[in-house]
């Protein structure tokens, strides 16, 4: 799955295909210097493998 972000980091469109995101950018006349495509499945795998509790300390009260 790909997401299209504008230059300010706002997610504008999500689709399962990269070409659909590029077509969306062209439809709204976004130049390639004003957006970036991100493979969200890679980011989701990284998030799922992150242990958010690893830096928490137990209270000794």
PDB file of C-alpha atoms in Angstrom:
ATOM      1  CA  UNK A   1       0.000   0.000   0.000  1.00  0.00           C
ATOM      2  CA  UNK A   2       1.276   3.442  -0.874  1.00  0.00           C
ATOM      3  CA  UNK A   3       0.496   6.841   0.553  1.00  0.00           C
ATOM      4  CA  UNK A   4       1.014  10.186  -1.155  1.00  0.00           C
ATOM      5  CA  UNK A   5       2.203  12.996   1.128  1.00  0.00           C
ATOM      6  CA  UNK A   6       2.420  16.647   0.171  1.00  0.00           C
ATOM      7  CA  UNK A   7       5.518  18.728   0.889  1.00  0.00           C
ATOM      8  CA  UNK A   8       4.082  19.688   4.283  1.00  0.00           C
ATOM      9  CA  UNK A   9       3.737  16.066   5.334  1.00  0.00           C
ATOM     10  CA  UNK A  10      -0.037  15.774   5.025  1.00  0.00           C
ATOM     11  CA  UNK A  11      -1.331  12.441   3.781  1.00  0.00           C
ATOM     12  CA  UNK A  12      -3.429  13.166   0.721  1.00  0.00           C
ATOM     13  CA  UNK A  13      -4.208   9.731  -0.728  1.00  0.00           C
ATOM     14  CA  UNK A  14      -3.817   6.027   0.048  1.00  0.00           C
ATOM     15  CA  UNK A  15      -4.057   3.206  -2.466  1.00  0.00           C
ATOM     16  CA  UNK A  16      -2.664  -0.271  -2.879  1.00  0.00           C
ATOM     17  CA  UNK A  17      -0.789   0.673  -6.064  1.00  0.00           C
ATOM     18  CA  UNK A  18       1.944   3.217  -6.622  1.00  0.00           C
ATOM     19  CA  UNK A  19       0.592   4.119 -10.076  1.00  0.00           C
ATOM     20  CA  UNK A  20      -2.775   5.118  -8.596  1.00  0.00           C
ATOM     21  CA  UNK A  21      -1.051   7.536  -6.222  1.00  0.00           C
ATOM     22  CA  UNK A  22       0.928   9.067  -9.084  1.00  0.00           C
ATOM     23  CA  UNK A  23      -2.283   9.409 -11.150  1.00  0.00           C
ATOM     24  CA  UNK A  24      -3.932  11.172  -8.188  1.00  0.00           C
ATOM     25  CA  UNK A  25      -1.001  13.609  -7.967  1.00  0.00           C
ATOM     26  CA  UNK A  26      -1.226  14.299 -11.698  1.00  0.00           C
ATOM     27  CA  UNK A  27      -4.988  14.848 -11.443  1.00  0.00           C
ATOM     28  CA  UNK A  28      -4.409  17.646  -8.934  1.00  0.00           C
ATOM     29  CA  UNK A  29      -1.376  18.908 -10.841  1.00  0.00           C
ATOM     30  CA  UNK A  30       1.108  18.208  -8.054  1.00  0.00           C
ATOM     31  CA  UNK A  31       4.653  18.263  -9.384  1.00  0.00           C
ATOM     32  CA  UNK A  32       7.026  15.525  -8.253  1.00  0.00           C
ATOM     33  CA  UNK A  33       8.943  18.058  -6.160  1.00  0.00           C
ATOM     34  CA  UNK A  34       5.800  18.741  -4.100  1.00  0.00           C
ATOM     35  CA  UNK A  35       5.008  15.207  -2.952  1.00  0.00           C
ATOM     36  CA  UNK A  36       6.574  11.940  -1.900  1.00  0.00           C
ATOM     37  CA  UNK A  37       5.320   8.377  -2.030  1.00  0.00           C
ATOM     38  CA  UNK A  38       5.749   6.108   0.953  1.00  0.00           C
ATOM     39  CA  UNK A  39       5.364   2.343   1.072  1.00  0.00           C
ATOM     40  CA  UNK A  40       3.101   2.094   4.107  1.00  0.00           C
ATOM     41  CA  UNK A  41       3.357  -1.700   4.414  1.00  0.00           C
ATOM     42  CA  UNK A  42       7.051  -1.367   5.221  1.00  0.00           C
ATOM     43  CA  UNK A  43       6.292   1.294   7.843  1.00  0.00           C
ATOM     44  CA  UNK A  44       3.535  -0.857   9.375  1.00  0.00           C
ATOM     45  CA  UNK A  45       5.935  -3.815   9.699  1.00  0.00           C
ATOM     46  CA  UNK A  46       8.458  -1.580  11.480  1.00  0.00           C
ATOM     47  CA  UNK A  47       5.786  -0.306  13.884  1.00  0.00           C
ATOM     48  CA  UNK A  48       4.519  -3.816  14.628  1.00  0.00           C
ATOM     49  CA  UNK A  49       8.062  -4.947  15.478  1.00  0.00           C
ATOM     50  CA  UNK A  50       8.634  -2.060  17.907  1.00  0.00           C
ATOM     51  CA  UNK A  51       8.464  -2.796  21.611  1.00  0.00           C
ATOM     52  CA  UNK A  52       7.067   0.400  23.099  1.00  0.00           C
ATOM     53  CA  UNK A  53       7.521  -0.866  26.671  1.00  0.00           C
ATOM     54  CA  UNK A  54      11.260  -1.413  26.467  1.00  0.00           C
ATOM     55  CA  UNK A  55      12.167   2.034  27.829  1.00  0.00           C
ATOM     56  CA  UNK A  56       9.585   2.185  30.611  1.00  0.00           C
ATOM     57  CA  UNK A  57      10.777   1.829  34.174  1.00  0.00           C
ATOM     58  CA  UNK A  58       8.697   0.416  36.973  1.00  0.00           C
ATOM     59  CA  UNK A  59       7.715   2.696  39.807  1.00  0.00           C
ATOM     60  CA  UNK A  60       9.409   1.844  43.109  1.00  0.00           C
ATOM     61  CA  UNK A  61       6.765   3.511  45.289  1.00  0.00           C
TER      62      UNK A  61
END
